[in-house]
Structures are given as C-alpha cells and as structure tokens.
Tab-separated table of C-alpha atoms in Angstrom:
chain	number	residue	atom	x	y	z
W	1	MET	CA	34.155	23.235	-40.268
W	2	LYS	CA	30.754	23.887	-41.827
W	3	VAL	CA	27.658	21.877	-40.901
W	4	ALA	CA	23.975	22.092	-41.830
W	5	ARG	CA	21.899	22.157	-38.660
W	6	LEU	CA	18.127	21.757	-38.661
W	7	TYR	CA	16.193	23.585	-35.937
W	8	SER	CA	12.790	22.962	-37.476
W	9	PHE	CA	11.381	21.854	-40.807
W	10	TYR	CA	11.592	25.439	-42.083
W	11	ASP	CA	14.792	26.456	-40.292
W	12	ILE	CA	18.075	25.000	-41.572
W	13	ARG	CA	21.267	26.946	-40.897
W	14	ILE	CA	24.860	26.619	-42.092
W	15	GLU	CA	27.007	26.922	-38.991
W	16	GLU	CA	30.644	26.612	-37.982
W	17	MET	CA	31.790	24.106	-35.374
W	18	PRO	CA	35.123	22.508	-34.421
W	19	VAL	CA	36.286	19.394	-36.227
W	20	PRO	CA	35.460	16.438	-33.917
W	21	GLU	CA	38.315	14.966	-31.888
W	22	ILE	CA	38.493	11.216	-32.375
W	23	GLY	CA	39.052	8.577	-29.734
W	24	PRO	CA	41.709	5.854	-29.808
W	25	ARG	CA	39.618	3.463	-31.936
W	26	ASP	CA	37.617	5.980	-33.963
W	27	ALA	CA	38.195	7.446	-37.405
W	28	LEU	CA	37.655	10.836	-39.016
W	29	ILE	CA	36.502	11.235	-42.589
W	30	LYS	CA	36.495	14.243	-44.868
W	31	THR	CA	33.044	14.102	-46.385
W	32	GLY	CA	32.829	13.623	-50.132
W	33	ALA	CA	29.052	13.670	-50.499
W	34	CYS	CA	25.878	13.078	-48.492
W	35	GLY	CA	22.344	12.337	-49.630
W	36	ILE	CA	19.142	13.935	-48.400
W	37	CYS	CA	16.824	11.111	-47.324
W	38	SER	CA	13.067	11.132	-47.831
W	39	GLY	CA	12.818	10.434	-44.094
W	40	ASP	CA	14.683	13.681	-43.410
W	41	VAL	CA	11.780	15.636	-44.903
W	42	MET	CA	8.954	14.112	-42.856
W	43	PRO	CA	8.354	16.994	-40.398
W	44	TRP	CA	6.954	14.881	-37.552
W	45	TYR	CA	9.885	12.470	-37.800
W	46	ILE	CA	12.775	14.912	-38.076
W	47	GLU	CA	11.604	17.695	-35.776
W	48	LYS	CA	11.455	15.430	-32.724
W	49	LYS	CA	15.242	15.068	-33.113
W	50	ALA	CA	15.940	18.796	-33.580
W	51	PRO	CA	18.248	20.556	-33.329
W	52	LEU	CA	20.513	18.208	-35.259
W	53	VAL	CA	23.035	18.167	-38.059
W	54	ILE	CA	20.980	16.591	-40.813
W	55	GLY	CA	21.957	13.806	-43.169
W	56	HIS	CA	22.820	10.147	-42.637
W	57	GLU	CA	23.947	8.955	-46.067
W	58	PRO	CA	27.587	10.098	-46.244
W	59	SER	CA	30.691	8.815	-47.932
W	60	GLY	CA	34.170	10.220	-47.646
W	61	GLU	CA	37.901	9.726	-47.205
W	62	ILE	CA	39.542	8.628	-43.976
W	63	VAL	CA	41.911	11.419	-42.970
W	64	GLU	CA	42.722	10.340	-39.410
W	65	LEU	CA	42.698	7.110	-37.405
W	66	GLY	CA	42.745	6.703	-33.637
W	67	ARG	CA	46.130	5.881	-32.143
W	68	GLU	CA	45.190	2.248	-31.379
W	69	LEU	CA	44.238	1.643	-35.017
W	70	LYS	CA	47.435	2.924	-36.572
W	71	SER	CA	49.407	-0.187	-35.704
W	72	GLN	CA	46.808	-2.961	-35.896
W	73	GLY	CA	43.982	-4.167	-38.149
W	74	GLN	CA	40.410	-3.254	-37.320
W	75	GLY	CA	38.345	-6.397	-37.872
W	76	SER	CA	34.718	-6.573	-38.951
W	77	TRP	CA	32.276	-9.265	-39.961
W	78	VAL	CA	28.767	-9.589	-41.301
W	79	MET	CA	26.199	-12.312	-40.880
W	80	GLY	CA	24.653	-13.520	-44.120
W	81	GLN	CA	21.780	-15.872	-44.808
W	82	GLU	CA	22.986	-19.291	-45.903
W	83	GLY	CA	21.498	-20.523	-49.129
W	84	ASN	CA	20.622	-17.064	-50.437
W	85	SER	CA	22.724	-16.257	-53.487
W	86	LEU	CA	22.458	-12.567	-52.641
W	87	ASP	CA	23.893	-13.184	-49.151
W	88	PRO	CA	26.485	-15.938	-49.403
W	89	GLY	CA	26.922	-16.461	-45.670
W	90	PRO	CA	29.299	-15.197	-42.975
W	91	ARG	CA	32.351	-13.479	-44.376
W	92	THR	CA	35.281	-11.343	-43.346
W	93	LEU	CA	35.164	-7.759	-44.477
W	94	ASP	CA	38.138	-5.463	-45.057
W	95	PRO	CA	40.495	-6.388	-42.198
W	96	SER	CA	41.891	-2.912	-41.731
W	97	PHE	CA	41.451	0.725	-42.591
W	98	LYS	CA	44.105	3.232	-43.472
W	99	VAL	CA	44.289	6.945	-44.042
W	100	GLY	CA	43.257	7.618	-47.617
W	101	ASP	CA	40.623	4.882	-47.797
W	102	ARG	CA	37.361	5.978	-49.407
W	103	VAL	CA	34.468	4.624	-47.367
W	104	PHE	CA	30.744	4.373	-46.865
W	105	VAL	CA	29.648	4.559	-43.233
W	106	HIS	CA	26.278	3.631	-41.799
W	107	HIS	CA	24.942	6.002	-39.151
W	108	HIS	CA	23.815	3.037	-37.025
W	109	ALA	CA	25.796	-0.118	-36.309
W	110	PRO	CA	24.860	-3.223	-34.294
W	111	CYS	CA	26.852	-5.023	-31.634
W	112	MET	CA	26.805	-8.315	-33.643
W	113	ARG	CA	26.535	-10.292	-30.378
W	114	CYS	CA	23.068	-9.825	-28.866
W	115	ARG	CA	20.029	-12.028	-29.460
W	116	HIS	CA	18.645	-9.640	-32.075
W	117	CYS	CA	21.902	-9.549	-34.029
W	118	LEU	CA	22.278	-13.327	-33.943
W	119	ARG	CA	18.785	-13.555	-35.470
W	120	GLY	CA	19.651	-10.972	-38.117
W	121	ASP	CA	17.274	-8.373	-36.618
W	122	PHE	CA	19.973	-5.708	-36.447
W	123	VAL	CA	17.622	-2.719	-36.167
W	124	GLN	CA	16.283	-4.052	-32.851
W	125	CYS	CA	19.778	-4.156	-31.320
W	126	ASP	CA	20.174	-1.634	-28.471
W	127	THR	CA	23.643	-0.739	-29.743
W	128	TRP	CA	22.275	-0.133	-33.245
W	129	LYS	CA	19.695	2.273	-31.835
W	130	LYS	CA	22.259	4.208	-29.775
W	131	THR	CA	25.071	4.518	-32.299
W	132	ARG	CA	25.440	7.515	-34.588
W	133	ILE	CA	27.932	9.448	-36.666
W	134	ILE	CA	29.186	12.741	-35.222
W	135	PRO	CA	27.912	15.379	-35.787
W	136	GLY	CA	25.823	14.147	-38.752
W	137	GLY	CA	26.089	13.587	-42.483
W	138	VAL	CA	25.984	17.132	-43.871
W	139	ALA	CA	29.259	18.217	-42.299
W	140	GLU	CA	32.698	18.782	-43.769
W	141	TYR	CA	34.214	16.217	-41.392
W	142	ILE	CA	32.551	13.265	-39.638
W	143	LEU	CA	33.713	11.205	-36.684
W	144	ILE	CA	33.083	7.478	-37.129
W	145	PRO	CA	32.837	5.880	-33.673
W	146	GLU	CA	34.527	2.546	-33.064
W	147	THR	CA	31.339	0.441	-33.317
W	148	ASN	CA	30.280	2.017	-36.606
W	149	LEU	CA	33.796	1.663	-37.990
W	150	ARG	CA	34.061	-1.963	-36.974
W	151	ASN	CA	30.587	-3.225	-37.824
W	152	ASP	CA	29.194	-1.196	-40.735
W	153	THR	CA	31.840	0.805	-42.593
W	154	LEU	CA	32.788	-0.410	-46.061
W	155	ILE	CA	35.680	0.520	-48.323
W	156	LEU	CA	34.410	1.800	-51.657
W	157	PRO	CA	35.758	-0.282	-54.562
W	158	GLU	CA	37.674	1.365	-57.357
W	159	GLY	CA	35.228	2.889	-59.797
W	160	VAL	CA	32.589	3.581	-57.124
W	161	SER	CA	32.465	7.339	-56.549
W	162	TYR	CA	31.581	9.236	-53.391
W	163	GLU	CA	28.250	10.038	-55.029
W	164	ASP	CA	27.661	6.329	-55.629
W	165	GLY	CA	28.657	5.704	-52.011
W	166	THR	CA	25.800	7.859	-50.741
W	167	LEU	CA	23.410	5.336	-52.293
W	168	VAL	CA	24.615	2.376	-50.206
W	169	GLU	CA	22.292	3.054	-47.264
W	170	PRO	CA	19.093	3.742	-49.257
W	171	THR	CA	19.825	0.787	-51.547
W	172	ALA	CA	20.394	-1.408	-48.484
W	173	CYS	CA	16.968	-0.435	-47.140
W	174	VAL	CA	15.475	-1.648	-50.426
W	175	VAL	CA	17.525	-4.854	-50.292
W	176	LYS	CA	16.011	-5.605	-46.895
W	177	SER	CA	12.510	-4.774	-48.162
W	178	LEU	CA	12.791	-7.098	-51.143
W	179	LYS	CA	14.242	-9.888	-49.008
W	180	ARG	CA	11.342	-9.564	-46.583
W	181	ALA	CA	8.873	-9.628	-49.478
W	182	ARG	CA	9.977	-13.214	-50.256
W	183	ILE	CA	9.360	-12.826	-53.960
W	184	GLN	CA	8.831	-16.055	-55.858
W	185	LYS	CA	9.963	-16.532	-59.428
W	186	ASP	CA	7.817	-14.586	-61.914
W	187	ASP	CA	5.739	-12.828	-59.234
W	188	THR	CA	3.974	-9.618	-60.185
W	189	ILE	CA	5.154	-6.766	-57.969
W	190	LEU	CA	3.374	-3.444	-57.513
W	191	VAL	CA	5.442	-0.521	-56.223
W	192	ILE	CA	3.301	2.334	-54.900
W	193	GLY	CA	5.182	5.644	-54.659
W	194	LEU	CA	8.023	6.411	-57.048
W	195	GLY	CA	10.385	8.674	-55.180
W	196	ILE	CA	13.980	7.495	-54.940
W	197	MET	CA	13.094	4.507	-52.758
W	198	GLY	CA	10.360	3.348	-55.087
W	199	GLN	CA	12.702	3.707	-58.059
W	200	LEU	CA	15.343	1.619	-56.288
W	201	HIS	CA	12.728	-1.092	-55.813
W	202	ILE	CA	12.080	-0.949	-59.564
W	203	LEU	CA	15.795	-1.217	-60.355
W	204	LEU	CA	16.349	-4.247	-58.106
W	205	ALA	CA	13.071	-6.184	-58.161
W	206	ARG	CA	14.106	-8.544	-60.951
W	207	GLU	CA	17.310	-9.409	-59.090
W	208	PHE	CA	15.044	-10.896	-56.436
W	209	GLY	CA	12.898	-12.849	-58.887
W	210	ALA	CA	10.087	-10.514	-59.934
W	211	GLY	CA	8.592	-11.346	-63.313
W	212	ARG	CA	6.361	-8.323	-63.893
W	213	ILE	CA	6.850	-4.890	-62.342
W	214	ILE	CA	4.010	-2.380	-62.082
W	215	ALA	CA	4.705	1.118	-60.751
W	216	ALA	CA	2.181	3.628	-59.397
W	217	ASP	CA	2.470	7.364	-58.739
W	218	LEU	CA	0.847	10.640	-59.769
W	219	VAL	CA	3.919	12.523	-61.049
W	220	PRO	CA	4.550	12.048	-64.813
W	221	PHE	CA	8.322	12.532	-64.403
W	222	ARG	CA	8.506	9.684	-61.910
W	223	LEU	CA	6.248	7.405	-63.936
W	224	ALA	CA	8.520	7.936	-66.939
W	225	LYS	CA	11.610	7.187	-64.841
W	226	ALA	CA	10.039	3.943	-63.608
W	227	MET	CA	9.578	2.805	-67.210
W	228	GLU	CA	13.171	3.786	-67.953
W	229	PHE	CA	14.361	1.744	-64.946
W	230	GLY	CA	12.541	-1.427	-65.971
W	231	ALA	CA	8.872	-1.243	-64.997
W	232	ASP	CA	6.590	-3.142	-67.373
W	233	ASP	CA	3.546	-0.958	-66.707
W	234	VAL	CA	2.761	2.244	-64.838
W	235	ILE	CA	-0.408	3.447	-63.143
W	236	ASP	CA	-1.080	7.177	-63.016
W	237	VAL	CA	-3.224	7.470	-59.904
W	238	SER	CA	-4.100	11.071	-60.799
W	239	ARG	CA	-6.127	9.719	-63.727
W	240	GLY	CA	-8.152	7.033	-62.039
W	241	ASP	CA	-8.545	4.607	-59.162
W	242	LEU	CA	-5.393	2.615	-58.393
W	243	LEU	CA	-7.229	-0.646	-57.739
W	244	GLU	CA	-9.373	-0.433	-60.847
W	245	GLN	CA	-6.343	0.235	-63.061
W	246	LEU	CA	-4.413	-2.606	-61.436
W	247	ARG	CA	-7.351	-4.955	-61.881
W	248	GLU	CA	-7.504	-4.087	-65.572
W	249	LEU	CA	-3.754	-4.541	-66.069
W	250	THR	CA	-3.724	-7.950	-64.366
W	251	ASP	CA	-7.067	-9.288	-65.630
W	252	GLY	CA	-8.330	-9.188	-62.066
W	253	ARG	CA	-5.450	-11.154	-60.573
W	254	MET	CA	-3.869	-8.176	-58.726
W	255	ALA	CA	-0.265	-8.175	-57.414
W	256	ASP	CA	1.598	-10.973	-55.659
W	257	ILE	CA	3.851	-8.461	-53.912
W	258	VAL	CA	2.872	-4.893	-52.993
W	259	ILE	CA	5.474	-2.388	-51.797
W	260	VAL	CA	3.799	0.587	-50.086
W	261	GLY	CA	6.071	3.624	-50.024
W	262	PRO	CA	3.980	6.661	-48.952
W	263	ASN	CA	3.694	7.409	-45.223
W	264	SER	CA	-0.088	7.172	-45.305
W	265	ALA	CA	-2.403	4.694	-43.601
W	266	ALA	CA	-4.934	5.208	-46.409
W	267	VAL	CA	-2.387	4.133	-49.027
W	268	MET	CA	-1.394	1.172	-46.855
W	269	GLU	CA	-5.039	0.077	-46.865
W	270	GLN	CA	-5.079	0.400	-50.652
W	271	GLY	CA	-1.975	-1.743	-50.775
W	272	MET	CA	-3.709	-4.487	-48.833
W	273	GLU	CA	-6.597	-4.427	-51.288
W	274	ALA	CA	-4.155	-4.563	-54.196
W	275	ALA	CA	-2.631	-7.853	-53.053
W	276	ALA	CA	-3.570	-11.069	-54.828
W	277	PRO	CA	-4.667	-14.083	-52.764
W	278	GLY	CA	-1.606	-15.468	-51.033
W	279	GLY	CA	0.240	-12.199	-51.607
W	280	THR	CA	2.536	-10.107	-49.426
W	281	VAL	CA	2.267	-6.409	-48.566
W	282	VAL	CA	5.441	-4.624	-47.440
W	283	LEU	CA	4.928	-1.439	-45.404
W	284	PHE	CA	8.155	0.364	-46.264
W	285	THR	CA	7.524	3.678	-44.473
W	286	PRO	CA	5.853	4.522	-41.129
W	287	ALA	CA	2.476	6.227	-41.155
W	288	LYS	CA	1.916	9.710	-39.805
W	289	PRO	CA	1.431	9.907	-36.012
W	290	GLY	CA	-2.121	9.194	-34.942
W	291	GLU	CA	-3.129	7.374	-38.111
W	292	ARG	CA	-4.720	3.956	-37.752
W	293	LEU	CA	-5.292	1.159	-40.218
W	294	GLN	CA	-8.922	0.269	-40.834
W	295	THR	CA	-9.213	-3.077	-42.551
W	296	ASP	CA	-11.357	-6.193	-42.538
W	297	PRO	CA	-9.285	-8.885	-40.839
W	298	ASN	CA	-11.395	-11.616	-42.430
W	299	SER	CA	-10.523	-10.278	-45.881
W	300	LEU	CA	-6.851	-10.616	-45.005
W	301	TYR	CA	-7.405	-14.002	-43.411
W	302	PHE	CA	-9.361	-15.712	-46.173
W	303	ARG	CA	-7.134	-14.228	-48.892
W	304	ASP	CA	-4.143	-15.375	-46.812
W	305	ILE	CA	-2.368	-12.011	-47.080
W	306	SER	CA	0.993	-11.549	-45.339
W	307	ILE	CA	1.750	-8.049	-44.041
W	308	VAL	CA	5.364	-7.292	-43.208
W	309	THR	CA	7.249	-4.135	-42.318
W	310	SER	CA	10.735	-3.175	-43.422
W	311	TYR	CA	12.557	-0.674	-41.225
W	312	SER	CA	16.037	0.557	-42.195
W	313	CYS	CA	18.786	-2.028	-42.831
W	314	GLY	CA	21.686	-3.937	-41.318
W	315	PRO	CA	25.300	-4.753	-42.230
W	316	ASP	CA	24.262	-7.714	-44.383
W	317	ASP	CA	22.081	-5.405	-46.456
W	318	THR	CA	24.725	-2.691	-46.894
W	319	ARG	CA	27.238	-5.257	-48.126
W	320	THR	CA	24.756	-6.600	-50.668
W	321	ALA	CA	23.829	-3.046	-51.701
W	322	LEU	CA	27.451	-2.112	-52.343
W	323	GLY	CA	27.709	-5.174	-54.564
W	324	PHE	CA	24.749	-3.987	-56.644
W	325	ILE	CA	26.327	-0.543	-56.923
W	326	GLU	CA	29.700	-1.991	-57.932
W	327	ARG	CA	27.927	-4.025	-60.639
W	328	GLY	CA	26.330	-0.838	-61.953
W	329	LEU	CA	22.704	-1.772	-61.278
W	330	VAL	CA	22.423	1.318	-59.074
W	331	ARG	CA	24.556	4.354	-59.871
W	332	ALA	CA	24.418	8.035	-59.025
W	333	GLU	CA	24.410	8.968	-62.690
W	334	ARG	CA	21.071	7.151	-63.026
W	335	VAL	CA	19.153	8.339	-59.973
W	336	VAL	CA	20.790	11.545	-58.704
W	337	THR	CA	18.922	14.429	-60.305
W	338	HIS	CA	20.272	17.389	-58.298
W	339	LYS	CA	23.568	18.290	-56.580
W	340	PHE	CA	24.195	21.184	-54.210
W	341	PRO	CA	27.092	22.618	-52.180
W	342	ILE	CA	26.690	22.627	-48.408
W	343	GLU	CA	25.769	26.312	-48.500
W	344	GLU	CA	22.619	25.355	-50.453
W	345	THR	CA	21.477	22.545	-48.143
W	346	GLU	CA	18.199	24.356	-47.543
W	347	LYS	CA	17.533	24.321	-51.290
W	348	ALA	CA	18.333	20.601	-51.508
W	349	TYR	CA	16.023	19.952	-48.576
W	350	ARG	CA	13.127	21.792	-50.250
W	351	MET	CA	13.787	19.973	-53.504
W	352	THR	CA	13.485	16.631	-51.725
W	353	SER	CA	10.441	17.749	-49.760
W	354	GLY	CA	8.653	19.068	-52.820
W	355	ALA	CA	9.195	15.871	-54.828
W	356	GLY	CA	7.996	16.689	-58.344
W	357	ASP	CA	10.551	16.381	-61.132
W	358	SER	CA	13.364	15.074	-58.949
W	359	LEU	CA	14.576	11.823	-57.439
W	360	LYS	CA	17.744	12.137	-55.364
W	361	SER	CA	19.455	15.299	-54.144
W	362	LEU	CA	23.041	15.240	-52.874
W	363	ILE	CA	25.225	17.650	-50.937
W	364	CYS	CA	28.663	17.492	-52.568
W	365	PHE	CA	31.801	18.746	-50.846
C-alpha cells in the first residue's frame, strides 16, 4: 500500500509498505480521506517525530475485524458533563462494529479508567499519550488498535461523508476550547488567527452562547470567510494595531473571551491585553520552543483575567463534534478548499503550510 512518510519538513516521500496485520481485537480500515492538520506543518513540532507517516485526521471503511470481534460486540462508552446540553451525560456508543462500517477514528484514545479519565482530562491519560493509529493517517490502509477502536472510534451517520469525517477531530479540538472558555450568554468573543481552527471557532461560537463574534487575521481571504461563517466584525491586523481596532469596535470594552490561535508568545501577550475585565484567554496552540511570555501579573490580577489552555480533545468532544457535523453546522463543502490524491501529499502539505487563500486541505483516496 502507499503511504506518505515525512523525513523532514521539506522531505515527504510516497512509499510502499505492507498492509498492517491486525490483532485479534483490532480493525483495519481502507482510508477514504485524511486531513492535513495545522500542527503537521509546524516544523519544530513535526520533525521531532520524524520519520513518520503523516496525518491524524482519517476516516474510512472497516474492511477487516480481528477474530475475537467477529462473533461479539465491541463496547465503548464516553463520559459527558451532566447539566451541559452539549454533553448530555454518560452514554453507550455503537455497541459493535462490522465490516463495511464507515468510521472516524481518533489517533489517541484514553483508558477511561485512570484518575485523569475519571476527571475528564483525557489528554493527560498515559494510555491516551501512547496510543496511535498504524502507520498514520495518510496511508491507503490503517490499523485501528483495540483501545482506539473501543474508546474513540465513531460510526459515521448516513449523509456524513468521508470528507466530513476528517473534520471530527479538528472540530472536537474546538469543542473542547469553547467549553474551556466558559462563555456566558451574549459574551463578545475575539478569535485571533483565521486558519481552519479559527474558522471552526467562528462557526461554533454561538452554539456555546457567544453574542458577538470578532475575528482577526491579516489575510483578506480568511477575513472574508469569517464574515461568511458568522463573524459580526473583522479586524485586519495588516492595516493597524489589533488592540486599537478592537478598542474602537467595542467602545473600549474589549473582549470577554479571547481565543489565541497563532503559535506565538507575542500574539498570546496581545490576547491577554485584548481581554475585558473578568475575561478569559484561551491559548489554543503551543508557542515556539524557547519563547517566553512577558506580562504584568498585576494587570492580570486586578483585571481578574483567567488564562486557560486547550490541548487536543477527548472522546466526549469527538462525540459532540460529530453531532455538529451531522447537523450541518460544520461540513467539508464549507471549509475544505483543496483536495489532493496521495501522490500529491507534498503539494497539500505546502498548501497548508503557506496558508494564504486556503483553509483545509484533504488527501482523498
């Protein structure tokens, strides 16, 4: 089978390798599509993992099940947050999988039993950190290990395409971010950085209670898309200071919630300054290695600013994300701007890296 293997940021090769052999409680999918993540194109982040088969946003069709799964159901469950209408509490997911099922699979899956999982902090689970899909997302076939199959694989509903399925994981990351932001009804939210993840924040912010959405970037194409997706105002940071423009738009009140997308400590500091008294700043992306935040702690203290991080997502978030996709709030036809065959993975990678007039690039099989 063909795979796309990254050796360095500027060296991606299409190679042949054997189809993985599954274990007794694993599954094999034939890949339908896989997204290129913005995290995949951060050189410092991806190169420390090289060489690797890139991609972690796949969807596909189950073509083989392990021998122990052919005669019995494969159970799975997700912890929800009681009282949150977006997460209606513990539930039973699809009780079994069969050959022919179309599925989304998360590249990490938690144990669902440890202290972190019981608290809902799935990304801190040791099992979550160790699990993976084999050999990676941009491959013609993918082995889904037992833990991933059991704890974070979802059957795609009728009407949800493979291309839509690739959006479950990135949408789930945004679901977690907006939950952690603790938006109150009619809050003003500022989203800084309007790549695909920023646009997903725009698309979903009102579902979490936002009253006014302000979007900031320096690429006209992305600013226009943000308005199309529901932003009330946009700030072109190439034409003036972000804080000054925000101050003018809000009559000096600033933003109750600030989502900081770029992997830049300097932009994170701007985000802290953009927050209104009593506001929350969500650091959605890690900073570059070696960068440090320089801020006045008393300014944060007396303005009572909350700073939270939002790293990846868990099974509760992927389930909620799939619901948003099934409802049509997020769809590939809205946010996918470019599609490539596996042979052109390098081109897709450069498209994502270069940003510009693009949002989401997919590898379609």
